[in-house]
Amino acid sequence: MRTKSFLLALLLASSVTAFGQNATVTTKASPGLLQLAGSGIDGQILVSANDSWGVIRAAQDLANDFGKVTGTNLTLERPARRGPQWVGWGGWNGPPHPPNGSEAPPPSSEHNKTAGLPASRETTVYYTYNPTTNYINMSVADRLKNTVGPAQNFTGPILVSNSTRKTVIIVGTIGKSDVIDALVVAQKISDLPIHGKWESYIAHVVDNPFPGIDRAFVIAGSDMRGTIYGIYDVSEQIGVSPWWWFADVPIKKAEGVWALGGRKTQCSPSVKYRGFFINDEQPTLTNWINDNYALGPYGPGFNHYFYARVFELLLRLKANYFWPAEWSSMFNVDDLANQPLADAYGIVMGSSHTEPMMRASNEWPTFGSQYGGNGQ
Ligand SMILES: *[C@@H]1O[C@H](CO)[C@@H](O)[C@H](O)[C@H]1NC(C)=O
Ligand SMILES: *[C@@H]1O[C@H](CO)[C@@H](O)[C@H](O)[C@H]1NC(C)=O
Ligand SMILES: *[C@@H]1O[C@H](CO)[C@@H](O)[C@H](O)[C@H]1NC(C)=O
Ligand SMILES: *[C@@H]1O[C@H](CO)[C@@H](O)[C@H](O)[C@H]1NC(C)=O
Ligand SMILES: *[C@@H]1O[C@H](CO)[C@@H](O)[C@H](O)[C@H]1NC(C)=O
Ligand SMILES: *[C@@H]1O[C@H](CO)[C@@H](O)[C@H](O)[C@H]1NC(C)=O
Ligand SMILES: *[C@@H]1O[C@H](CO)[C@@H](O)[C@H](O)[C@H]1NC(C)=O
Ligand SMILES: *[C@@H]1O[C@H](CO)[C@@H](O)[C@H](O)[C@H]1NC(C)=O
C-alpha cells in the first residue's frame, strides 16, 4: 500500500511475534534441520484440490512469502493421480498397482501445462459464487425468482501436478483435504488434540509422510480458518509482518528457512470472534480509495480488490470478524463480489452503527424514494 496513512479503528492488538508460542521454523541454518526454502532448494507445498478455496489461496500467500524472504517462491502442488490407494505426488516412483487406464479424466478446470515443467499439468482452483441481484426496479415476482445472478468465479491459484520439485510443506484441513486425511489414516499425524475444534491447528515435521518424501513440515487445521492461521503463523515467523502491505513493514530477508523439531498445537482461541471495523474513514481512507481504486456505481471504490487486502490482513492477524466502511459506501451494493469474497476468504461479516441486517444506511437515501423515502 502506498504512502498515505489512514485510521483503521482497531479492536484488536497484535504483537510482532506470535503470542509467546513455540517457534516451528527458523531462518538460521543448523545441521539436521529440514530446509524449506532458500538457496539449494526448489520447494513446493502439497495441498489437496478438495480443500477450501480460502485455504489454497492462503497457501499461495505462504508460497510467495517464502519468495519475499529468500528470493524464490515456492509452488503449490496437488497429487497427480487418485487410485485405490491415495498416491501420486512429485518424486513418487510408480503405483503399487500398475495403472490400467482407469485414471479419472481431468476435471474441466484442468488444462495442459503450457510452459515450465515437462509432462506436468496445472489445475486452476476456482471459488464459484452467485452474486445477489439488484432488486431495484424488479417486479415482486422477479424478485422471488431471481435472488441471485449468474455464477461468477474468483480464479486461481494454480496447482501443478507431477512436478519434480521437492515437497517441503504439506498443508490442509482435516476432513477436507485428501492429503491430510491420508496422513491421519496412516497415523503419521494425530488429529486428536484438535479434532472438531474451532480454529485449531497442529504443525510439526513428519518423517516419510508419503513414499518419495523423506520429511515434510505438516500444517493440519481442524477447520478452514484453523488451517489458514497455521499457514500465516509460518509467514509471521519467517519475517513477513501481517502489516507488510498495509503499513509497508519491511520484509526480513534471509538465506533460507528451516523447520525446527518442535511441535505446535494451537487450541481454539478463547475469544470466538475477533476483528476490527473501519470507522471515520472520511477523509483519509476514502481519499486514498479514490486515488487508488476505480469509482464504483454509487461512490468511492470500496470494492473487492480493496477488501481482499483487508481480509488478508485480518487473517494474518488471526482475526475472523469485520465491519465494513459505511460512511460513503454500501458494502453489499457497491461491488456484488464483496460479500462472496468475505465468504471465500473465511471472514464473518457484521455491521456497525445503525445498520441492521447487513444493510448499509446509505441504501435508504440511494434507493428508498421509490418506497416512500424522503431521501434522507
Ligand atoms: C475429493 O474430491 C474427489 C473428486 O474430485 C472425491 O472423489 C473425493 O472423495 C474428495 N475427497 C474428500 C475428502 O472430500
Ligand atoms: C513470487 O510471486 C509473486 C506473485 O506472483 C511475484 O510477484 C514475484 O515476482 C515472485 N517472486 C519470484 C522471486 O519469482
Ligand atoms: C482398473 O482397475 C481397477 C482396480 O482393479 C478396477 O476396479 C477397474 O474396473 C479397472 N478399470 C478398467 C478400465 O479396466
Ligand atoms: C492436452 O494434451 C493432450 C495430449 O497431448 C491433447 O490431446 C489435448 O488436446 C490437450 N488439451 C488441451 C486443452 O490443449
Ligand atoms: C509425470 O512425470 C513423468 C516424468 O517425470 C512422466 O513420465 C509422466 O507421464 C507424468 N505423469 C503425468 C500424469 O503427467
Ligand atoms: C429504476 O427506474 C427508474 C425509472 O425508470 C430509473 O430512473 C432508475 O435509474 C432505475 N434505477 C436503477 C437502479 O436501475
Ligand atoms: C467458473 O469456473 C468453472 C470451472 O470450475 C467454469 O466451468 C465456468 O465457466 C467459470 N465461470 C465463469 C463465469 O468464468
Ligand atoms: C511447546 O513445546 C513444548 C516442548 O516441546 C511442549 O510441551 C508444548 O506443548 C508446546 N506448546 C505448544 C503451545 O504447542
Short mmCIF file of C-alpha atoms and ligand atoms in Angstrom, two decimals:
data_model
loop_
_atom_site.label_atom_id
_atom_site.label_comp_id
_atom_site.label_asym_id
_atom_site.label_seq_id
_atom_site.Cartn_x
_atom_site.Cartn_y
_atom_site.Cartn_z
CA MET A 1 0.00 0.00 0.00
CA ARG A 2 1.46 3.31 -0.97
CA THR A 3 2.26 6.10 1.46
CA LYS A 4 -0.95 7.80 2.57
CA SER A 5 -1.83 6.77 6.04
CA PHE A 6 -5.29 6.44 7.43
CA LEU A 7 -7.06 5.29 10.51
CA LEU A 8 -8.35 1.81 10.99
CA ALA A 9 -10.22 1.60 14.24
CA LEU A 10 -8.61 -1.36 15.91
CA LEU A 11 -10.42 -3.66 18.26
CA LEU A 12 -7.51 -6.00 18.09
CA ALA A 13 -3.99 -5.68 19.33
CA SER A 14 -1.30 -7.75 17.67
CA SER A 15 2.25 -8.39 18.70
CA VAL A 16 5.04 -8.84 16.20
CA THR A 17 5.82 -12.37 17.22
CA ALA A 18 3.09 -14.94 17.63
CA PHE A 19 1.65 -14.90 21.12
CA GLY A 20 4.55 -16.34 23.11
CA GLN A 21 4.34 -19.70 21.43
CA ASN A 22 6.88 -22.28 20.34
CA ALA A 23 8.73 -21.42 17.17
CA THR A 24 8.37 -24.08 14.48
CA VAL A 25 10.63 -22.54 11.83
CA THR A 26 13.86 -20.57 11.80
CA THR A 27 15.93 -18.54 9.36
CA LYS A 28 19.18 -19.83 10.92
CA ALA A 29 20.74 -22.89 9.32
CA SER A 30 21.65 -25.73 11.64
CA PRO A 31 22.71 -29.30 10.85
CA GLY A 32 19.90 -31.81 10.66
CA LEU A 33 17.10 -29.30 10.21
CA LEU A 34 14.69 -29.72 7.32
CA GLN A 35 15.24 -26.93 4.80
CA LEU A 36 12.01 -25.40 3.49
CA ALA A 37 13.29 -22.61 1.26
CA GLY A 38 16.41 -20.73 0.16
CA SER A 39 19.50 -21.49 -1.85
CA GLY A 40 19.95 -25.07 -2.96
CA ILE A 41 16.30 -26.00 -2.74
CA ASP A 42 13.35 -25.80 -5.10
CA GLY A 43 10.48 -26.44 -2.76
CA GLN A 44 6.76 -26.91 -3.13
CA ILE A 45 3.72 -27.00 -0.85
CA LEU A 46 1.46 -30.03 -1.24
CA VAL A 47 -2.24 -29.21 -0.98
CA SER A 48 -5.41 -31.04 -1.91
CA ALA A 49 -7.65 -29.54 -4.57
CA ASN A 50 -10.51 -30.65 -2.27
CA ASP A 51 -9.58 -28.15 0.38
CA SER A 52 -11.43 -24.84 0.80
CA TRP A 53 -10.54 -22.19 -1.74
CA GLY A 54 -9.61 -19.91 1.17
CA VAL A 55 -7.02 -22.41 2.38
CA ILE A 56 -5.46 -22.86 -1.07
CA ARG A 57 -5.38 -19.08 -1.52
CA ALA A 58 -3.60 -18.62 1.81
CA ALA A 59 -1.14 -21.40 0.86
CA GLN A 60 -0.33 -19.32 -2.24
CA ASP A 61 0.39 -16.34 0.03
CA LEU A 62 2.77 -18.52 2.05
CA ALA A 63 4.48 -19.75 -1.14
CA ASN A 64 5.05 -16.11 -2.13
CA ASP A 65 6.04 -15.06 1.41
CA PHE A 66 8.95 -17.50 1.17
CA GLY A 67 9.87 -15.65 -2.03
CA LYS A 68 9.77 -12.28 -0.28
CA VAL A 69 12.16 -13.59 2.38
CA THR A 70 14.54 -15.79 0.36
CA GLY A 71 14.09 -14.62 -3.24
CA THR A 72 12.49 -17.84 -4.51
CA ASN A 73 8.77 -18.54 -4.34
CA LEU A 74 7.53 -22.00 -3.51
CA THR A 75 4.93 -23.53 -5.82
CA LEU A 76 1.69 -25.31 -5.00
CA GLU A 77 1.46 -28.99 -5.84
CA ARG A 78 -1.55 -31.24 -5.89
CA PRO A 79 -1.49 -35.02 -6.17
CA ALA A 80 -1.41 -36.13 -9.81
CA ARG A 81 -3.44 -39.30 -9.53
CA ARG A 82 -6.05 -40.92 -7.38
CA GLY A 83 -6.25 -44.66 -7.08
CA PRO A 84 -7.32 -47.45 -4.79
CA GLN A 85 -4.59 -46.09 -2.57
CA TRP A 86 -4.06 -42.36 -2.34
CA VAL A 87 -0.93 -41.83 -4.44
CA GLY A 88 0.79 -39.62 -6.95
CA TRP A 89 2.85 -36.59 -5.91
CA GLY A 90 6.17 -35.30 -7.20
CA GLY A 91 9.03 -37.70 -6.60
CA TRP A 92 6.86 -40.79 -6.43
CA ASN A 93 8.28 -43.71 -8.37
CA GLY A 94 5.32 -45.75 -9.50
CA PRO A 95 1.97 -47.01 -8.37
CA PRO A 96 1.62 -50.14 -6.24
CA HIS A 97 -0.90 -51.39 -8.81
CA PRO A 98 0.03 -50.65 -12.44
CA PRO A 99 -2.42 -48.20 -13.95
CA ASN A 100 -4.96 -49.88 -16.18
CA GLY A 101 -6.28 -46.79 -17.89
CA SER A 102 -8.86 -46.21 -15.17
CA GLU A 103 -7.40 -42.94 -14.02
CA ALA A 104 -10.23 -40.46 -13.90
CA PRO A 105 -10.16 -37.91 -16.73
CA PRO A 106 -9.13 -34.48 -15.54
CA PRO A 107 -12.00 -32.22 -14.50
CA SER A 108 -12.88 -29.45 -16.92
CA SER A 109 -10.93 -26.90 -14.92
CA GLU A 110 -7.74 -28.87 -15.51
CA HIS A 111 -5.74 -28.00 -18.58
CA ASN A 112 -2.41 -28.90 -20.10
CA LYS A 113 0.66 -27.18 -18.80
CA THR A 114 1.85 -24.68 -21.37
CA ALA A 115 5.34 -23.90 -20.09
CA GLY A 116 7.85 -24.95 -17.49
CA LEU A 117 7.94 -28.41 -16.05
CA PRO A 118 7.62 -31.09 -18.71
CA ALA A 119 4.83 -33.62 -18.51
CA SER A 120 3.23 -31.85 -15.61
CA ARG A 121 -0.25 -30.41 -15.53
CA GLU A 122 -1.89 -27.43 -13.97
CA THR A 123 -5.19 -27.20 -12.17
CA THR A 124 -6.76 -23.80 -11.70
CA VAL A 125 -8.72 -23.54 -8.48
CA TYR A 126 -11.97 -21.56 -8.58
CA TYR A 127 -14.32 -20.18 -5.99
CA THR A 128 -17.69 -20.04 -7.72
CA TYR A 129 -20.46 -17.83 -6.35
CA ASN A 130 -23.78 -16.43 -7.42
CA PRO A 131 -23.90 -12.70 -6.67
CA THR A 132 -27.08 -11.25 -5.23
CA THR A 133 -29.16 -9.45 -7.82
CA ASN A 134 -30.06 -5.80 -7.69
CA TYR A 135 -33.71 -5.70 -6.60
CA ILE A 136 -34.22 -2.15 -7.73
CA ASN A 137 -36.90 -1.81 -10.41
CA MET A 138 -37.70 -5.53 -10.33
CA SER A 139 -41.24 -6.81 -10.00
CA VAL A 140 -42.08 -8.77 -6.87
CA ALA A 141 -42.46 -11.94 -8.98
CA ASP A 142 -39.00 -11.42 -10.48
CA ARG A 143 -37.50 -10.72 -7.07
CA LEU A 144 -38.78 -14.08 -5.85
CA LYS A 145 -37.38 -15.82 -8.92
CA ASN A 146 -34.05 -14.01 -9.13
CA THR A 147 -32.44 -13.78 -5.75
CA VAL A 148 -29.01 -14.43 -7.25
CA GLY A 149 -27.41 -13.75 -10.59
CA PRO A 150 -25.39 -15.99 -12.91
CA ALA A 151 -22.35 -17.78 -11.45
CA GLN A 152 -19.05 -15.90 -11.23
CA ASN A 153 -15.59 -17.08 -10.23
CA PHE A 154 -12.69 -15.93 -8.18
CA THR A 155 -9.99 -17.62 -10.26
CA GLY A 156 -6.69 -19.08 -9.07
CA PRO A 157 -4.32 -20.11 -7.58
CA ILE A 158 -2.86 -22.71 -9.92
CA LEU A 159 -1.83 -26.11 -8.63
CA VAL A 160 0.82 -28.06 -10.53
CA SER A 161 0.84 -31.83 -10.50
CA ASN A 162 3.66 -34.26 -11.10
CA SER A 163 6.41 -31.66 -10.79
CA THR A 164 9.97 -32.60 -9.86
CA ARG A 165 10.23 -30.02 -7.10
CA LYS A 166 10.79 -31.20 -3.55
CA THR A 167 7.74 -31.32 -1.31
CA VAL A 168 8.74 -29.44 1.84
CA ILE A 169 5.39 -28.44 3.34
CA ILE A 170 2.08 -30.30 3.41
CA VAL A 171 -0.95 -28.26 4.40
CA GLY A 172 -4.64 -28.93 4.67
CA THR A 173 -7.82 -29.26 6.67
CA ILE A 174 -8.86 -32.42 8.47
CA GLY A 175 -11.90 -33.95 6.79
CA LYS A 176 -11.48 -31.75 3.70
CA SER A 177 -8.00 -32.46 2.40
CA ASP A 178 -7.28 -35.88 0.90
CA VAL A 179 -3.62 -35.32 1.69
CA ILE A 180 -4.10 -34.60 5.39
CA ASP A 181 -6.72 -37.34 5.80
CA ALA A 182 -4.25 -39.83 4.30
CA LEU A 183 -1.67 -38.78 6.91
CA VAL A 184 -4.21 -39.26 9.71
CA VAL A 185 -5.21 -42.71 8.43
CA ALA A 186 -1.54 -43.70 8.15
CA GLN A 187 -1.02 -42.41 11.73
CA LYS A 188 1.71 -40.05 10.54
CA ILE A 189 -0.11 -37.23 12.33
CA SER A 190 -2.66 -37.33 15.13
CA ASP A 191 -5.73 -35.18 14.80
CA LEU A 192 -6.82 -35.97 18.36
CA PRO A 193 -5.67 -32.71 20.01
CA ILE A 194 -7.70 -30.59 17.59
CA HIS A 195 -10.38 -32.82 16.08
CA GLY A 196 -13.69 -30.95 15.76
CA LYS A 197 -12.31 -27.85 17.47
CA TRP A 198 -12.87 -24.26 16.34
CA GLU A 199 -9.91 -22.65 14.51
CA SER A 200 -7.21 -25.02 15.78
CA TYR A 201 -4.17 -26.50 14.12
CA ILE A 202 -1.14 -28.66 14.65
CA ALA A 203 2.21 -28.10 12.96
CA HIS A 204 5.33 -30.23 13.07
CA VAL A 205 7.84 -32.12 10.94
CA VAL A 206 6.79 -35.60 9.82
CA ASP A 207 9.24 -38.27 8.67
CA ASN A 208 8.34 -40.18 5.49
CA PRO A 209 4.86 -38.68 5.16
CA PHE A 210 4.45 -40.35 1.77
CA PRO A 211 6.64 -42.61 -0.37
CA GLY A 212 9.30 -40.48 -2.04
CA ILE A 213 9.13 -37.67 0.53
CA ASP A 214 11.76 -38.03 3.28
CA ARG A 215 10.47 -35.32 5.56
CA ALA A 216 7.97 -32.52 5.38
CA PHE A 217 6.61 -29.80 7.63
CA VAL A 218 2.92 -30.55 8.08
CA ILE A 219 0.26 -27.97 8.98
CA ALA A 220 -3.13 -29.55 9.64
CA GLY A 221 -6.13 -27.45 10.64
CA SER A 222 -9.34 -28.52 12.36
CA ASP A 223 -11.34 -26.23 10.07
CA MET A 224 -10.77 -23.71 7.31
CA ARG A 225 -9.55 -20.84 9.47
CA GLY A 226 -7.53 -23.17 11.69
CA THR A 227 -5.53 -24.18 8.62
CA ILE A 228 -5.23 -20.57 7.43
CA TYR A 229 -3.92 -19.42 10.81
CA GLY A 230 -1.39 -22.28 10.75
CA ILE A 231 -0.25 -21.05 7.33
CA TYR A 232 0.10 -17.39 8.33
CA ASP A 233 1.79 -18.38 11.58
CA VAL A 234 4.73 -19.55 9.43
CA SER A 235 4.66 -16.30 7.42
CA GLU A 236 4.95 -14.27 10.59
CA GLN A 237 7.77 -16.42 11.99
CA ILE A 238 9.87 -16.07 8.82
CA GLY A 239 9.66 -12.27 8.91
CA VAL A 240 6.54 -11.27 6.96
CA SER A 241 4.52 -8.96 9.19
CA PRO A 242 0.72 -9.13 8.96
CA TRP A 243 1.10 -5.42 8.13
CA TRP A 244 3.60 -5.95 5.28
CA TRP A 245 1.23 -4.40 2.73
CA PHE A 246 -0.97 -2.05 4.72
CA ALA A 247 1.84 -0.43 6.71
CA ASP A 248 4.76 -1.22 4.37
CA VAL A 249 6.54 -3.15 7.13
CA PRO A 250 9.85 -4.27 5.55
CA ILE A 251 10.33 -7.98 4.97
CA LYS A 252 13.24 -9.52 6.86
CA LYS A 253 15.44 -11.15 4.22
CA ALA A 254 17.14 -14.47 4.93
CA GLU A 255 19.31 -17.01 3.10
CA GLY A 256 16.88 -19.77 3.86
CA VAL A 257 14.17 -21.15 6.10
CA TRP A 258 14.37 -24.37 8.10
CA ALA A 259 11.81 -26.29 10.16
CA LEU A 260 12.61 -26.82 13.82
CA GLY A 261 11.98 -30.11 15.57
CA GLY A 262 9.25 -28.86 17.91
CA ARG A 263 5.52 -29.27 17.72
CA LYS A 264 2.88 -26.65 17.86
CA THR A 265 -0.66 -27.37 18.96
CA GLN A 266 -2.83 -24.29 18.63
CA CYS A 267 -6.07 -24.83 20.51
CA SER A 268 -9.25 -22.82 19.97
CA PRO A 269 -8.92 -19.08 20.67
CA SER A 270 -10.55 -18.03 23.94
CA VAL A 271 -12.36 -15.16 22.14
CA LYS A 272 -14.53 -16.64 19.42
CA TYR A 273 -14.95 -13.62 17.12
CA ARG A 274 -12.01 -11.25 16.76
CA GLY A 275 -11.82 -8.36 14.36
CA PHE A 276 -11.81 -4.68 13.63
CA PHE A 277 -14.04 -2.21 11.92
CA ILE A 278 -13.44 0.68 9.59
CA ASN A 279 -14.66 3.87 11.22
CA ASP A 280 -14.50 7.58 10.34
CA GLU A 281 -12.87 6.63 7.05
CA GLN A 282 -13.58 10.03 5.51
CA PRO A 283 -11.37 11.89 4.66
CA THR A 284 -8.16 9.86 4.81
CA LEU A 285 -9.12 6.31 3.78
CA THR A 286 -11.82 7.44 1.37
CA ASN A 287 -9.42 9.86 -0.34
CA TRP A 288 -6.85 7.09 -0.59
CA ILE A 289 -9.51 4.78 -2.07
CA ASN A 290 -10.37 7.48 -4.61
CA ASP A 291 -6.70 7.76 -5.57
CA ASN A 292 -6.19 4.00 -5.94
CA TYR A 293 -9.43 2.28 -6.99
CA ALA A 294 -11.92 3.00 -9.76
CA LEU A 295 -15.08 4.79 -8.68
CA GLY A 296 -17.98 2.44 -8.07
CA PRO A 297 -21.51 2.98 -9.45
CA TYR A 298 -22.61 4.82 -6.30
CA GLY A 299 -19.40 6.36 -4.96
CA PRO A 300 -15.84 5.57 -3.79
CA GLY A 301 -14.40 2.24 -4.94
CA PHE A 302 -14.66 0.20 -1.74
CA ASN A 303 -14.58 -2.89 -3.93
CA HIS A 304 -13.40 -6.48 -3.65
CA TYR A 305 -9.87 -5.57 -4.75
CA PHE A 306 -9.58 -3.34 -1.70
CA TYR A 307 -11.38 -5.72 0.66
CA ALA A 308 -9.12 -8.61 -0.42
CA ARG A 309 -6.27 -6.63 1.21
CA VAL A 310 -8.33 -6.05 4.35
CA PHE A 311 -9.36 -9.71 4.65
CA GLU A 312 -5.77 -10.86 4.16
CA LEU A 313 -4.70 -8.51 6.97
CA LEU A 314 -7.42 -9.86 9.27
CA LEU A 315 -6.42 -13.47 8.65
CA ARG A 316 -2.71 -12.74 9.09
CA LEU A 317 -3.64 -11.16 12.45
CA LYS A 318 -5.57 -14.39 13.31
CA ALA A 319 -8.82 -12.44 13.25
CA ASN A 320 -12.10 -13.60 11.72
CA TYR A 321 -14.63 -10.78 12.00
CA PHE A 322 -15.17 -7.48 10.20
CA TRP A 323 -17.47 -4.46 9.94
CA PRO A 324 -17.02 -2.66 6.61
CA ALA A 325 -16.72 1.01 5.73
CA GLU A 326 -20.15 2.68 5.70
CA TRP A 327 -19.76 6.45 5.71
CA SER A 328 -19.84 6.85 1.94
CA SER A 329 -20.29 3.23 0.90
CA MET A 330 -22.62 0.24 0.83
CA PHE A 331 -20.66 -3.00 1.24
CA ASN A 332 -23.22 -5.31 -0.35
CA VAL A 333 -24.19 -2.93 -3.16
CA ASP A 334 -21.01 -1.10 -4.22
CA ASP A 335 -19.49 -4.32 -5.52
CA LEU A 336 -21.56 -7.51 -5.65
CA ALA A 337 -18.33 -9.50 -5.23
CA ASN A 338 -17.65 -8.01 -1.77
CA GLN A 339 -19.90 -10.34 0.21
CA PRO A 340 -18.87 -13.52 -1.67
CA LEU A 341 -15.22 -12.51 -1.18
CA ALA A 342 -15.70 -12.40 2.59
CA ASP A 343 -17.11 -15.92 2.49
CA ALA A 344 -14.35 -17.15 0.18
CA TYR A 345 -11.65 -15.76 2.49
CA GLY A 346 -13.41 -17.04 5.62
CA ILE A 347 -14.33 -13.68 7.14
CA VAL A 348 -17.52 -13.37 9.20
CA MET A 349 -19.28 -10.09 8.40
CA GLY A 350 -21.18 -7.85 10.73
CA SER A 351 -22.13 -4.19 10.51
CA SER A 352 -21.69 -1.10 12.63
CA HIS A 353 -23.69 1.97 13.57
CA THR A 354 -27.36 1.94 12.57
CA GLU A 355 -27.04 -0.84 10.03
CA PRO A 356 -29.15 -3.83 10.98
CA MET A 357 -29.34 -6.99 8.88
CA MET A 358 -26.23 -6.17 6.85
CA ARG A 359 -27.87 -3.25 5.03
CA ALA A 360 -25.88 -0.02 4.80
CA SER A 361 -27.72 3.10 5.94
CA ASN A 362 -26.77 4.71 2.61
CA GLU A 363 -29.07 2.27 0.83
CA TRP A 364 -32.13 4.18 2.04
CA PRO A 365 -31.22 7.65 0.68
CA THR A 366 -29.93 6.00 -2.51
CA PHE A 367 -32.82 3.65 -3.27
CA GLY A 368 -35.58 4.45 -0.80
CA SER A 369 -37.55 7.14 -2.62
CA GLN A 370 -39.48 4.59 -4.68
CA TYR A 371 -40.63 3.02 -1.40
CA GLY A 372 -41.79 6.35 0.01
CA GLY A 373 -38.46 7.50 1.42
CA ASN A 374 -37.78 11.22 1.69
CA GLY A 375 -34.17 10.92 0.50
CA GLN A 376 -32.63 11.16 3.98
C1 LIG B 1 -12.03 -35.03 -3.18
O1 LIG B 1 -12.59 -34.87 -4.48
C2 LIG B 1 -12.71 -36.07 -5.21
C3 LIG B 1 -13.29 -35.75 -6.57
O2 LIG B 1 -12.53 -34.74 -7.18
C4 LIG B 1 -13.61 -37.05 -4.47
O3 LIG B 1 -13.59 -38.29 -5.14
C5 LIG B 1 -13.08 -37.26 -3.04
O4 LIG B 1 -13.99 -38.05 -2.31
C6 LIG B 1 -12.92 -35.93 -2.35
N1 LIG B 1 -12.35 -36.15 -1.03
C7 LIG B 1 -12.79 -35.53 0.06
C8 LIG B 1 -12.07 -35.83 1.33
O5 LIG B 1 -13.71 -34.74 0.01
C1 LIG B 2 6.67 -14.62 -6.44
O1 LIG B 2 5.31 -14.50 -6.80
C2 LIG B 2 4.85 -13.15 -6.84
C3 LIG B 2 3.35 -13.18 -7.06
O2 LIG B 2 3.02 -13.92 -8.18
C4 LIG B 2 5.59 -12.42 -7.93
O3 LIG B 2 5.16 -11.07 -7.97
C5 LIG B 2 7.06 -12.46 -7.64
O4 LIG B 2 7.77 -11.86 -8.66
C6 LIG B 2 7.53 -13.90 -7.46
N1 LIG B 2 8.90 -13.87 -6.97
C7 LIG B 2 9.87 -14.52 -7.56
C8 LIG B 2 11.21 -14.36 -6.93
O5 LIG B 2 9.68 -15.23 -8.54
C1 LIG B 3 -8.90 -50.86 -13.34
O1 LIG B 3 -8.59 -51.50 -12.13
C2 LIG B 3 -9.50 -51.23 -11.08
C3 LIG B 3 -8.96 -51.84 -9.81
O2 LIG B 3 -8.55 -53.17 -10.05
C4 LIG B 3 -10.86 -51.80 -11.48
O3 LIG B 3 -11.80 -51.51 -10.46
C5 LIG B 3 -11.31 -51.14 -12.77
O4 LIG B 3 -12.53 -51.70 -13.19
C6 LIG B 3 -10.28 -51.30 -13.85
N1 LIG B 3 -10.65 -50.47 -14.99
C7 LIG B 3 -10.53 -50.88 -16.24
C8 LIG B 3 -10.96 -49.88 -17.28
O5 LIG B 3 -10.11 -51.97 -16.55
C1 LIG B 4 -3.81 -31.67 -23.90
O1 LIG B 4 -2.85 -32.57 -24.38
C2 LIG B 4 -3.43 -33.72 -25.00
C3 LIG B 4 -2.31 -34.68 -25.31
O2 LIG B 4 -1.20 -34.01 -25.83
C4 LIG B 4 -4.22 -33.28 -26.22
O3 LIG B 4 -4.83 -34.41 -26.83
C5 LIG B 4 -5.30 -32.31 -25.80
O4 LIG B 4 -5.98 -31.81 -26.91
C6 LIG B 4 -4.71 -31.12 -25.00
N1 LIG B 4 -5.79 -30.34 -24.45
C7 LIG B 4 -5.81 -29.01 -24.50
C8 LIG B 4 -6.98 -28.35 -23.85
O5 LIG B 4 -4.91 -28.36 -25.01
C1 LIG B 5 4.72 -37.49 -14.65
O1 LIG B 5 6.08 -37.22 -14.99
C2 LIG B 5 6.72 -38.32 -15.59
C3 LIG B 5 8.17 -37.90 -15.87
O2 LIG B 5 8.62 -37.03 -14.89
C4 LIG B 5 6.00 -38.71 -16.87
O3 LIG B 5 6.60 -39.87 -17.39
C5 LIG B 5 4.54 -38.99 -16.58
O4 LIG B 5 3.84 -39.21 -17.78
C6 LIG B 5 3.90 -37.81 -15.87
N1 LIG B 5 2.52 -38.15 -15.48
C7 LIG B 5 1.51 -37.30 -15.63
C8 LIG B 5 0.19 -37.81 -15.16
O5 LIG B 5 1.63 -36.19 -16.08
C1 LIG B 6 -35.21 2.48 -11.77
O1 LIG B 6 -36.13 3.03 -12.69
C2 LIG B 6 -36.15 4.46 -12.69
C3 LIG B 6 -37.29 4.88 -13.60
O2 LIG B 6 -37.19 4.25 -14.82
C4 LIG B 6 -34.80 4.97 -13.14
O3 LIG B 6 -34.78 6.38 -13.11
C5 LIG B 6 -33.74 4.45 -12.19
O4 LIG B 6 -32.45 4.82 -12.67
C6 LIG B 6 -33.80 2.94 -12.10
N1 LIG B 6 -32.88 2.51 -11.08
C7 LIG B 6 -31.96 1.55 -11.26
C8 LIG B 6 -31.06 1.26 -10.09
O5 LIG B 6 -31.88 0.92 -12.29
C1 LIG B 7 -16.08 -20.74 -13.44
O1 LIG B 7 -15.25 -21.87 -13.36
C2 LIG B 7 -15.83 -23.05 -13.90
C3 LIG B 7 -14.84 -24.17 -13.68
O2 LIG B 7 -14.84 -24.56 -12.37
C4 LIG B 7 -16.13 -22.85 -15.37
O3 LIG B 7 -16.77 -24.00 -15.86
C5 LIG B 7 -17.04 -21.65 -15.55
O4 LIG B 7 -17.21 -21.38 -16.91
C6 LIG B 7 -16.44 -20.42 -14.89
N1 LIG B 7 -17.39 -19.35 -14.96
C7 LIG B 7 -17.07 -18.10 -15.29
C8 LIG B 7 -18.18 -17.10 -15.28
O5 LIG B 7 -15.93 -17.77 -15.57
C1 LIG B 8 5.81 -26.13 23.17
O1 LIG B 8 6.82 -27.13 23.23
C2 LIG B 8 6.81 -27.87 24.43
C3 LIG B 8 8.03 -28.77 24.42
O2 LIG B 8 8.13 -29.45 23.19
C4 LIG B 8 5.50 -28.65 24.54
O3 LIG B 8 5.46 -29.35 25.75
C5 LIG B 8 4.35 -27.66 24.49
O4 LIG B 8 3.13 -28.37 24.47
C6 LIG B 8 4.43 -26.80 23.25
N1 LIG B 8 3.41 -25.75 23.30
C7 LIG B 8 2.51 -25.58 22.33
C8 LIG B 8 1.53 -24.47 22.55
O5 LIG B 8 2.44 -26.23 21.33
#
